[in-house]
């Protein structure tokens, strides 16, 4: 049974009452417990630093050479918080409502309200750490708008918000490393979870420099390992981002929820060819001042693509600012799923721009004329520079070309209100859990969730679990540690024995193409059934004809990639199964069979108002679906409209 452990009582009081009712650990006893934190992005670094500050012993692991290289560093546009500094009508409840609505009513009310509630504390925490948020002329913290909201609640540090927030958390983490409360394991990749009597008690890692397979014990394990967008091969994620830690935990009993919920970000630099290994995000904040458009007719678009006319030759009356036309209330700041689907629609009509025709324009001409180039440069200068370096096109002089790309994953390990998975003692924080964003994440909410979980939720909830344990150290000589380590070694040797004709990247690209084509921006039953067969064939091809070079006893990126892609192949099939069973459209999950007359996502609340939580039942066995039914007592379920 799935018990969300949602507290009783009024929505606004749930978290306060719950904190009071949680069991506490005496400060003198905290030093008797060891907590493992896997991943050192915003969720991991903030959790490790906070728990160590409380007195717990923490072991932190990352596969990068330094925690400051976690992918949180790549976030650009900002972080939401309901402080209402702009006096434009924001509130905790409005942030809660916008987040629930943005996720198309497929998130748990209590978790989302808590996120909105603690958001106001995150900004104060980060300012105290020295995070250089943008400020207005009078010196107060500035805000800007993001999609899915009609208020300005996004705090930002130019286009480097993720980097600055991570450096703040990293400095707090470093302080605890220096004090000896955190032991940091860089260049270590988690390859399995160790359970004893059904409880998480440790992890198995591979030292990525020496190849040593190591066992690490702890009283609780926190996974803070990000999302699985790289199952699509091309995404805005760093190439190292993977699902391995979460997937191996899933195979040890942690339910995986809503895997089909993938966010396609509408504002990315378009694909230019097969040579690319990743895609580049252009912050959603650009849609504050940039206007999205395409030519009104296919003929004009064709002439533009052939070079017969230039952008400047297209008169204002011949430009279709389609988001402003279709959604007058929100305009260019509609949520990401809505903007992405509309970009695909105009491109499918033949009105796309650029040499490939698979792009739309993001135009700053009006903003530059209204505000001046210096003002636009002050707001977005580093983003414009990045675009210029990649495309050799000057966005001050001509529109950016953008197109949707895989960005964030709303699915992840199932967790209850305490962020504990279905495995006691195993927690999931940040993007690797499913809890806060439903079927679509609003922009600037990822950083908010990661820091909320790490700074303000897990320090309370993990104590409730530990208070029920004894003080005895975890027995690292328990047979389960050795058994799990041997299973990891066997998997490594199996991968290294593969000497086929295909590279791991060959298989990964094929998987990515299949996922994008049939489980991407739009899905239908026939395509998903085809995708499932193609992925099963790819899995056979991987294990029969891939080659993995090198040895284990060395730095071996071929081996690292192989293990991650093997997990992506299994995850990809579950994503397709999840998309197949959910015969409705909601947020980023767009089933072509379920849409309104206007082409918007059409939910089926009667049959699908639940979280889909999948249980692993063994190799090549179908996973079992469990349902956590969602109750909405504080918002009315309506067809989303941003018109």
XYZ file of C-alpha atoms in Angstrom:
643
model
C 0.000 0.000 0.000
C 1.153 3.527 -0.795
C 0.885 5.657 2.328
C 1.726 9.264 1.512
C 1.807 10.123 5.247
C 0.107 13.412 4.396
C -0.725 15.178 7.682
C -4.321 15.894 8.609
C -5.686 19.375 9.156
C -5.916 22.599 7.130
C -3.502 22.898 4.218
C -1.701 25.929 5.643
C -1.096 24.173 8.975
C -0.014 20.739 7.756
C 3.746 21.323 7.698
C 3.888 23.219 10.999
C 1.826 20.584 12.765
C 3.779 17.774 11.147
C 7.115 19.218 12.260
C 5.871 19.365 15.832
C 4.741 15.743 15.719
C 7.964 14.382 14.219
C 10.249 12.553 16.625
C 13.516 14.325 17.448
C 17.073 13.118 17.904
C 18.923 14.482 20.911
C 21.854 16.697 19.794
C 24.247 14.454 21.706
C 22.914 11.423 19.847
C 23.112 12.862 16.334
C 26.851 12.180 16.219
C 26.057 8.466 16.583
C 24.333 8.333 13.185
C 25.850 8.293 9.707
C 23.881 9.518 6.708
C 24.894 8.838 3.108
C 24.135 11.572 0.554
C 24.484 10.626 -3.110
C 24.773 13.624 -5.422
C 26.002 17.101 -4.552
C 23.856 19.437 -6.620
C 21.534 21.871 -4.900
C 19.531 19.174 -3.108
C 22.574 17.081 -2.144
C 24.921 19.882 -1.087
C 22.254 21.678 0.931
C 21.146 18.438 2.607
C 24.693 17.315 3.424
C 25.636 20.729 4.809
C 22.432 21.070 6.851
C 22.587 17.563 8.334
C 26.252 17.963 9.238
C 25.514 21.328 10.839
C 22.916 19.545 12.993
C 25.601 17.116 14.175
C 25.099 14.024 12.017
C 28.059 12.331 10.369
C 27.658 12.594 6.606
C 29.276 10.748 3.728
C 28.719 12.624 0.447
C 29.345 11.156 -3.007
C 29.555 12.668 -6.474
C 30.848 11.335 -9.777
C 32.311 14.732 -10.737
C 35.782 15.826 -9.687
C 34.173 18.437 -7.428
C 30.674 19.054 -6.007
C 30.670 22.443 -7.665
C 30.441 20.732 -11.066
C 26.988 19.256 -10.347
C 24.476 19.951 -13.111
C 22.571 22.440 -10.924
C 25.288 24.839 -12.037
C 23.723 24.958 -15.520
C 20.388 26.460 -14.422
C 20.057 29.929 -15.868
C 16.889 31.888 -15.288
C 16.015 31.998 -11.612
C 14.358 30.594 -8.493
C 10.757 31.182 -7.424
C 9.691 32.443 -4.013
C 6.412 33.940 -2.844
C 7.790 37.076 -1.189
C 5.570 39.519 -3.132
C 8.365 42.088 -3.320
C 6.734 43.533 -6.441
C 3.443 44.064 -4.568
C 1.645 42.554 -7.554
C -0.645 40.150 -5.728
C 1.641 37.183 -5.031
C 1.208 34.967 -1.977
C 2.102 31.496 -0.751
C -1.309 30.262 -1.869
C -0.916 31.793 -5.330
C 2.467 30.102 -5.811
C 0.867 26.865 -4.622
C -2.039 27.300 -7.029
C 0.160 28.220 -10.008
C 2.348 25.168 -9.353
C -0.611 22.774 -9.026
C -2.245 24.231 -12.146
C 1.043 24.269 -14.069
C 1.460 20.570 -13.278
C -2.035 19.971 -14.661
C -3.397 18.775 -11.305
C -1.222 15.701 -11.087
C 0.759 16.558 -7.921
C 0.036 16.024 -4.229
C -1.488 19.170 -2.710
C 0.297 18.961 0.643
C 3.783 18.660 -0.863
C 3.233 21.553 -3.251
C 1.895 23.836 -0.542
C 4.897 23.056 1.661
C 7.190 23.918 -1.253
C 5.491 27.297 -1.655
C 5.543 27.871 2.100
C 9.274 27.301 2.604
C 10.223 29.110 -0.624
C 10.301 32.426 1.221
C 13.012 31.103 3.566
C 15.247 29.910 0.730
C 15.963 33.427 -0.503
C 16.977 34.641 2.973
C 19.198 31.585 3.412
C 20.948 32.173 0.103
C 21.385 35.923 0.618
C 22.980 35.164 3.991
C 25.400 32.847 2.162
C 26.361 35.662 -0.182
C 24.485 34.616 -3.313
C 24.597 37.746 -5.529
C 20.960 38.022 -6.587
C 20.116 40.847 -8.961
C 18.952 44.029 -7.265
C 16.893 46.981 -8.396
C 18.029 50.604 -8.460
C 17.258 51.060 -4.765
C 19.274 48.012 -3.740
C 16.353 45.673 -3.055
C 16.217 42.172 -4.530
C 14.816 42.255 -8.051
C 12.262 39.882 -9.568
C 11.257 38.906 -13.065
C 8.440 36.910 -14.625
C 8.452 33.281 -15.694
C 5.946 31.133 -17.546
C 2.697 30.022 -15.959
C 2.354 33.006 -13.608
C 0.977 36.528 -13.848
C 3.174 37.842 -11.042
C 6.911 38.483 -10.842
C 8.318 36.091 -8.251
C 11.550 34.843 -9.816
C 14.804 35.847 -8.105
C 17.835 35.645 -10.366
C 21.545 36.270 -10.815
C 21.683 37.290 -14.481
C 21.665 34.004 -16.431
C 23.838 32.219 -13.856
C 21.378 31.600 -11.032
C 22.089 27.892 -10.715
C 25.815 28.493 -10.550
C 25.523 31.126 -7.839
C 23.097 29.083 -5.741
C 25.298 26.016 -6.033
C 28.354 27.983 -4.941
C 26.383 29.094 -1.885
C 25.465 25.512 -0.993
C 28.989 24.364 -1.871
C 30.490 26.887 0.547
C 28.244 25.560 3.323
C 29.257 22.011 2.376
C 32.952 22.924 2.377
C 32.645 24.356 5.867
C 31.360 21.013 7.119
C 34.056 19.103 5.212
C 36.641 21.282 6.927
C 35.043 20.587 10.323
C 35.219 16.862 9.632
C 31.455 16.316 9.776
C 31.231 15.560 6.044
C 33.526 13.059 4.384
C 33.536 13.849 0.671
C 33.984 11.135 -1.957
C 34.619 12.749 -5.330
C 34.798 10.643 -8.507
C 32.704 7.871 -6.965
C 29.639 6.520 -8.755
C 26.878 4.696 -6.899
C 26.159 1.365 -8.577
C 23.794 -0.300 -6.105
C 21.840 0.021 -2.882
C 22.415 -2.273 0.092
C 19.386 -3.241 2.142
C 19.252 -5.168 5.417
C 15.885 -6.469 6.612
C 14.272 -4.278 3.958
C 15.891 -1.044 5.162
C 18.472 0.992 3.240
C 21.796 0.576 5.009
C 24.463 1.465 2.485
C 25.612 1.759 -1.098
C 28.117 0.132 -3.425
C 30.274 2.540 -5.423
C 32.950 2.401 -8.064
C 36.000 4.590 -7.614
C 36.086 6.105 -11.093
C 39.852 6.693 -10.964
C 41.065 3.301 -9.709
C 38.071 1.090 -10.522
C 37.823 -0.150 -6.927
C 34.362 -1.434 -5.986
C 33.686 -0.157 -2.473
C 31.023 -0.644 0.218
C 29.806 2.268 2.339
C 27.456 1.877 5.278
C 25.030 4.361 6.826
C 21.853 4.560 8.881
C 19.994 6.283 6.027
C 20.636 6.942 2.331
C 19.614 10.144 0.549
C 19.518 10.095 -3.253
C 19.943 13.571 -4.748
C 20.964 12.468 -8.231
C 18.855 14.555 -10.603
C 16.720 13.546 -13.559
C 16.821 11.076 -16.420
C 16.483 13.373 -19.453
C 19.531 11.814 -21.102
C 17.431 8.753 -21.934
C 16.681 10.878 -25.033
C 20.445 11.190 -25.771
C 20.031 14.800 -26.905
C 18.891 16.970 -24.014
C 19.931 20.101 -22.161
C 21.451 17.901 -19.427
C 25.187 17.506 -19.006
C 26.412 14.357 -20.721
C 27.217 12.728 -17.390
C 23.668 13.032 -16.048
C 22.158 9.572 -15.669
C 19.524 7.486 -13.916
C 21.782 4.730 -12.572
C 21.601 5.454 -8.828
C 17.826 5.881 -8.868
C 17.295 2.915 -11.203
C 19.443 0.543 -9.144
C 17.471 1.651 -6.065
C 14.284 0.968 -8.026
C 15.469 -2.577 -8.670
C 16.000 -2.944 -4.898
C 12.393 -2.068 -4.131
C 11.932 1.706 -4.540
C 8.843 2.429 -6.634
C 9.369 4.590 -9.746
C 6.577 7.103 -10.331
C 5.222 8.804 -13.446
C 8.284 8.077 -15.626
C 6.488 9.301 -18.766
C 6.303 12.877 -17.429
C 9.106 14.581 -19.354
C 9.463 18.333 -19.703
C 10.281 19.680 -23.138
C 11.780 23.164 -22.771
C 10.608 25.498 -25.551
C 13.629 27.780 -25.578
C 16.680 25.838 -26.763
C 19.151 26.241 -29.606
C 17.922 23.931 -32.394
C 19.659 20.720 -33.448
C 22.150 21.250 -36.281
C 23.175 17.684 -37.107
C 24.130 14.177 -35.985
C 27.456 15.408 -34.621
C 25.874 16.896 -31.475
C 26.114 15.210 -28.108
C 23.863 17.636 -26.192
C 21.679 20.702 -26.644
C 21.952 24.186 -25.176
C 19.250 25.887 -23.165
C 18.319 29.534 -23.647
C 16.715 30.646 -20.394
C 12.951 31.014 -20.199
C 13.623 34.471 -18.750
C 14.304 35.587 -22.324
C 10.571 35.267 -22.973
C 10.036 38.270 -20.683
C 11.268 40.564 -23.442
C 11.646 38.288 -26.479
C 8.630 37.767 -28.744
C 8.081 34.367 -30.362
C 6.982 34.372 -34.001
C 7.040 32.642 -37.394
C 5.956 33.811 -40.848
C 2.192 33.777 -41.331
C 2.332 31.672 -44.489
C 4.156 28.542 -45.607
C 5.214 30.370 -48.777
C 6.998 33.105 -46.831
C 8.703 30.542 -44.613
C 9.907 28.580 -47.645
C 11.321 31.706 -49.302
C 13.066 32.603 -46.027
C 14.615 29.134 -45.689
C 15.848 29.225 -49.301
C 17.489 32.613 -48.758
C 15.288 34.372 -51.298
C 14.309 36.920 -48.628
C 15.805 38.060 -45.320
C 14.202 38.293 -41.908
C 13.984 42.080 -42.198
C 11.971 41.694 -45.418
C 9.070 40.117 -43.529
C 6.711 42.933 -42.611
C 5.079 43.147 -39.203
C 1.676 42.218 -40.607
C 3.205 39.066 -42.114
C 4.531 37.803 -38.768
C 2.496 35.460 -36.589
C 3.174 36.084 -32.900
C 1.252 32.909 -32.260
C 1.572 32.716 -28.455
C 0.356 36.287 -28.073
C -2.446 35.583 -30.545
C -3.664 32.352 -28.918
C -3.020 33.165 -25.233
C -3.588 36.908 -24.775
C -3.566 36.761 -20.945
C -0.148 35.083 -20.685
C 1.314 35.699 -24.140
C 4.901 34.535 -24.461
C 4.922 33.500 -20.795
C 2.683 30.467 -21.101
C 4.033 27.327 -19.370
C 6.696 25.270 -21.065
C 4.488 22.424 -22.242
C 2.076 24.841 -23.929
C 4.853 26.846 -25.616
C 6.607 23.673 -26.785
C 3.526 22.101 -28.345
C 2.695 25.317 -30.165
C 6.222 25.542 -31.584
C 5.910 21.982 -32.865
C 2.518 22.795 -34.367
C 3.727 25.746 -36.475
C 6.820 23.811 -37.588
C 4.650 20.844 -38.588
C 2.551 23.269 -40.637
C 5.679 24.164 -42.614
C 6.176 27.623 -41.119
C 9.430 26.832 -39.313
C 12.540 28.960 -39.864
C 16.279 28.383 -40.225
C 17.960 26.142 -42.782
C 16.322 23.038 -41.321
C 12.893 24.598 -40.931
C 12.775 23.160 -37.397
C 12.912 26.386 -35.405
C 10.932 29.495 -34.495
C 12.131 33.022 -33.806
C 12.656 34.677 -30.414
C 12.892 38.354 -31.326
C 14.240 41.184 -29.140
C 13.795 44.037 -31.593
C 10.838 45.545 -29.725
C 12.624 45.285 -26.369
C 15.779 46.930 -27.705
C 13.734 49.753 -29.257
C 11.758 50.200 -26.032
C 14.488 49.776 -23.407
C 17.722 50.346 -25.279
C 20.432 47.830 -26.086
C 22.374 48.594 -22.899
C 19.403 47.662 -20.706
C 18.808 44.419 -22.609
C 22.534 43.643 -22.380
C 22.476 44.202 -18.609
C 19.585 41.754 -18.220
C 20.601 39.010 -20.645
C 24.138 39.765 -21.792
C 25.757 36.441 -20.906
C 22.904 34.503 -22.533
C 23.225 36.539 -25.713
C 26.983 35.951 -25.684
C 26.476 32.212 -25.299
C 24.047 32.173 -28.219
C 26.504 34.125 -30.368
C 29.411 31.809 -29.508
C 27.401 28.730 -30.510
C 25.568 30.012 -33.599
C 27.775 32.889 -34.867
C 24.581 34.974 -35.081
C 24.181 38.277 -33.226
C 20.850 38.260 -31.342
C 21.046 42.024 -30.893
C 20.766 42.376 -34.668
C 18.559 39.414 -35.626
C 16.155 37.096 -33.771
C 17.365 33.994 -31.971
C 16.321 30.670 -33.488
C 14.869 28.363 -30.852
C 13.094 25.009 -30.696
C 11.934 22.691 -27.894
C 14.309 20.127 -26.369
C 14.227 17.632 -23.501
C 15.100 19.421 -20.295
C 13.642 18.170 -16.990
C 11.872 15.049 -15.781
C 8.916 15.334 -13.440
C 8.821 11.583 -12.833
C 11.171 9.903 -10.388
C 11.268 7.741 -7.304
C 8.010 7.709 -5.368
C 8.294 9.436 -1.986
C 5.891 10.135 0.855
C 5.444 13.499 2.590
C 8.711 12.875 4.467
C 10.582 12.316 1.153
C 11.071 8.640 2.028
C 10.766 6.130 -0.810
C 8.986 2.782 -0.522
C 12.265 1.422 0.920
C 12.517 2.457 4.602
C 15.589 4.580 5.234
C 15.962 5.518 1.557
C 15.057 9.110 0.678
C 14.904 10.929 -2.652
C 15.345 14.707 -2.914
C 15.112 17.203 -5.747
C 14.601 16.150 -9.355
C 15.108 12.449 -8.671
C 11.756 12.258 -6.843
C 8.333 12.759 -8.391
C 6.655 14.845 -5.759
C 6.183 18.530 -6.511
C 5.631 19.275 -10.187
C 2.912 16.945 -11.413
C 2.916 16.558 -15.191
C 4.765 19.803 -15.977
C 7.251 21.918 -14.033
C 6.937 25.679 -14.085
C 10.146 27.525 -14.870
C 12.358 28.525 -11.905
C 10.798 25.837 -9.678
C 13.565 23.208 -9.946
C 16.047 25.237 -7.914
C 13.291 26.018 -5.440
C 12.478 22.339 -4.905
C 16.100 21.202 -4.609
C 16.934 23.757 -1.935
C 13.601 23.347 -0.135
C 14.166 19.597 0.172
C 17.784 19.959 1.269
C 17.663 22.965 3.600
C 14.162 22.889 5.045
C 12.494 19.463 4.723
C 14.943 16.566 5.095
C 16.645 17.917 8.272
C 13.285 17.462 10.043
C 11.975 14.294 8.435
C 15.102 12.125 8.499
C 15.330 12.623 12.243
C 11.901 11.069 12.681
C 13.181 7.868 11.057
C 16.524 7.797 12.857
C 14.893 8.364 16.241
C 13.285 4.948 15.867
C 16.616 3.197 15.347
C 19.171 2.132 17.860
C 22.547 3.848 18.127
C 24.536 0.833 16.995
C 26.721 1.387 13.918
C 25.547 -0.329 10.750
C 27.262 -3.705 10.446
C 29.430 -3.347 7.348
C 30.320 -7.047 7.668
C 26.725 -8.094 7.152
C 26.477 -10.663 4.322
C 24.230 -8.340 2.288
C 27.113 -5.907 1.760
C 29.370 -8.617 0.343
C 26.551 -10.160 -1.698
C 25.596 -6.819 -3.276
C 29.241 -5.948 -3.942
C 29.743 -9.261 -5.734
C 26.657 -8.618 -7.851
C 28.038 -5.218 -8.856
C 31.402 -6.761 -9.756
C 29.644 -9.406 -11.852
C 27.747 -6.685 -13.735
C 30.967 -4.763 -14.367
C 32.703 -7.875 -15.693
C 29.701 -8.679 -17.864
C 29.887 -5.241 -19.451
C 33.654 -5.488 -19.966
C 33.232 -8.847 -21.696
C 31.183 -7.253 -24.492
C 33.259 -7.091 -27.686
C 30.760 -6.462 -30.457
C 30.803 -4.088 -33.410
C 28.662 -1.223 -32.057
C 29.722 1.551 -29.710
C 27.686 2.429 -26.642
C 26.909 5.795 -28.233
C 25.492 4.028 -31.301
C 22.907 2.305 -29.107
C 22.274 5.417 -27.011
C 21.568 7.526 -30.122
C 19.127 4.924 -31.444
C 17.370 4.835 -28.091
C 17.216 8.627 -27.979
C 15.766 8.818 -31.481
C 13.105 6.246 -30.616
C 12.161 8.038 -27.395
C 11.988 11.470 -29.069
C 10.042 10.180 -32.058
C 7.429 8.123 -30.177
C 7.529 9.281 -26.533
C 8.536 12.918 -26.973
C 6.389 16.011 -27.461
C 3.411 13.951 -28.640
C 2.530 10.281 -28.108
C -0.081 7.951 -29.555
C -0.897 4.325 -28.909
C 0.459 2.940 -32.177
C 3.731 4.840 -31.809
C 4.225 3.762 -28.213
C 3.609 0.115 -29.041
C 6.164 0.413 -31.845
C 8.629 2.116 -29.492
C 8.342 -0.697 -26.954
C 9.305 -3.261 -29.600
C 12.171 -1.118 -30.871
C 13.575 -0.670 -27.355
C 13.388 -4.409 -26.665
C 15.329 -5.022 -29.884
C 17.869 -2.386 -28.871
C 18.380 -4.088 -25.503
C 19.150 -7.349 -27.284
C 21.500 -5.544 -29.649
C 23.246 -3.862 -26.718
C 23.964 -7.118 -24.884
C 24.953 -9.015 -28.033
C 26.777 -6.533 -30.249
C 28.080 -3.582 -28.248
C 31.752 -3.137 -27.418
C 33.088 -1.888 -24.094
C 36.766 -1.048 -24.184
C 39.389 -1.057 -21.454
C 39.581 -2.610 -18.014
C 37.952 -1.941 -14.674
C 41.169 -1.081 -12.824
C 41.498 2.319 -14.461
C 39.569 5.422 -15.414
C 37.203 3.969 -17.987
C 34.564 6.208 -19.523
C 33.515 3.489 -21.932
C 32.541 1.319 -18.952
C 30.783 4.213 -17.212
C 28.695 4.976 -20.313
C 27.841 1.324 -20.847
C 26.381 0.906 -17.368
C 24.347 4.084 -17.682
C 22.979 3.230 -21.127
C 22.051 -0.285 -19.962
C 19.909 1.387 -17.294
C 18.466 3.903 -19.775
C 17.337 1.024 -21.993
C 15.359 -0.500 -19.132
C 14.003 2.887 -18.033
C 12.989 3.753 -21.611
C 10.762 0.701 -21.776
C 9.103 1.625 -18.467
C 8.543 5.190 -19.716
C 6.752 3.795 -22.761
C 4.666 1.453 -20.576
C 3.698 4.379 -18.357
C 2.791 6.552 -21.347
C 0.765 3.703 -22.848
C -1.296 3.041 -19.738
C -2.092 6.745 -19.149
C -4.756 7.272 -21.800
C -5.130 10.972 -21.120
C -3.170 14.123 -21.869
C -1.800 16.101 -18.954
C 0.991 18.652 -18.924
C 4.056 17.339 -20.722
C 2.359 14.001 -21.434
C 0.385 14.696 -24.613
C -1.584 11.765 -25.967
C -2.836 12.713 -29.436
C -6.007 10.710 -28.799
C -6.880 12.995 -25.860
C -7.012 16.671 -26.812
C -9.562 19.462 -26.844
C -10.996 20.943 -30.020
C -8.358 23.677 -29.712
C -5.531 21.144 -29.500
C -4.855 21.512 -25.770
C -4.129 18.661 -23.350
C -7.352 16.984 -22.203
C -7.235 15.276 -18.812
C -9.386 12.362 -17.704
C -9.818 13.017 -13.987
C -12.331 10.226 -13.556
C -9.869 7.508 -14.539
C -6.357 8.928 -14.123
C -6.324 11.237 -11.105
C -3.495 9.311 -9.497
C 0.253 8.933 -9.227
C 1.452 5.862 -11.121
C 4.044 4.049 -9.001
C 5.773 1.091 -10.646
C 7.252 -1.838 -8.753
C 10.168 -3.828 -10.191
C 9.498 -7.575 -10.178
C 12.617 -9.022 -11.764
C 14.597 -9.232 -14.996
C 12.365 -9.152 -18.085
C 9.237 -9.280 -15.941
C 6.454 -6.703 -16.397
C 6.438 -4.090 -13.646
C 3.435 -3.871 -11.345
C 1.432 -0.651 -11.225
C 0.409 0.831 -7.876
C -1.796 3.910 -7.681
C -1.706 6.772 -5.195
C -5.038 8.505 -5.709
C -4.810 12.284 -5.505
C -7.302 14.294 -3.474
C -7.920 17.971 -4.207
C -9.580 19.762 -1.316
C -8.242 23.279 -1.918
C -8.256 23.743 -5.691
C -10.966 23.070 -8.231
C -10.024 20.768 -11.080
C -10.564 22.691 -14.306
C -9.369 22.517 -17.886
C -6.144 24.525 -17.880
C -6.471 27.794 -19.760
C -3.845 30.487 -20.287
C -5.924 32.477 -22.743
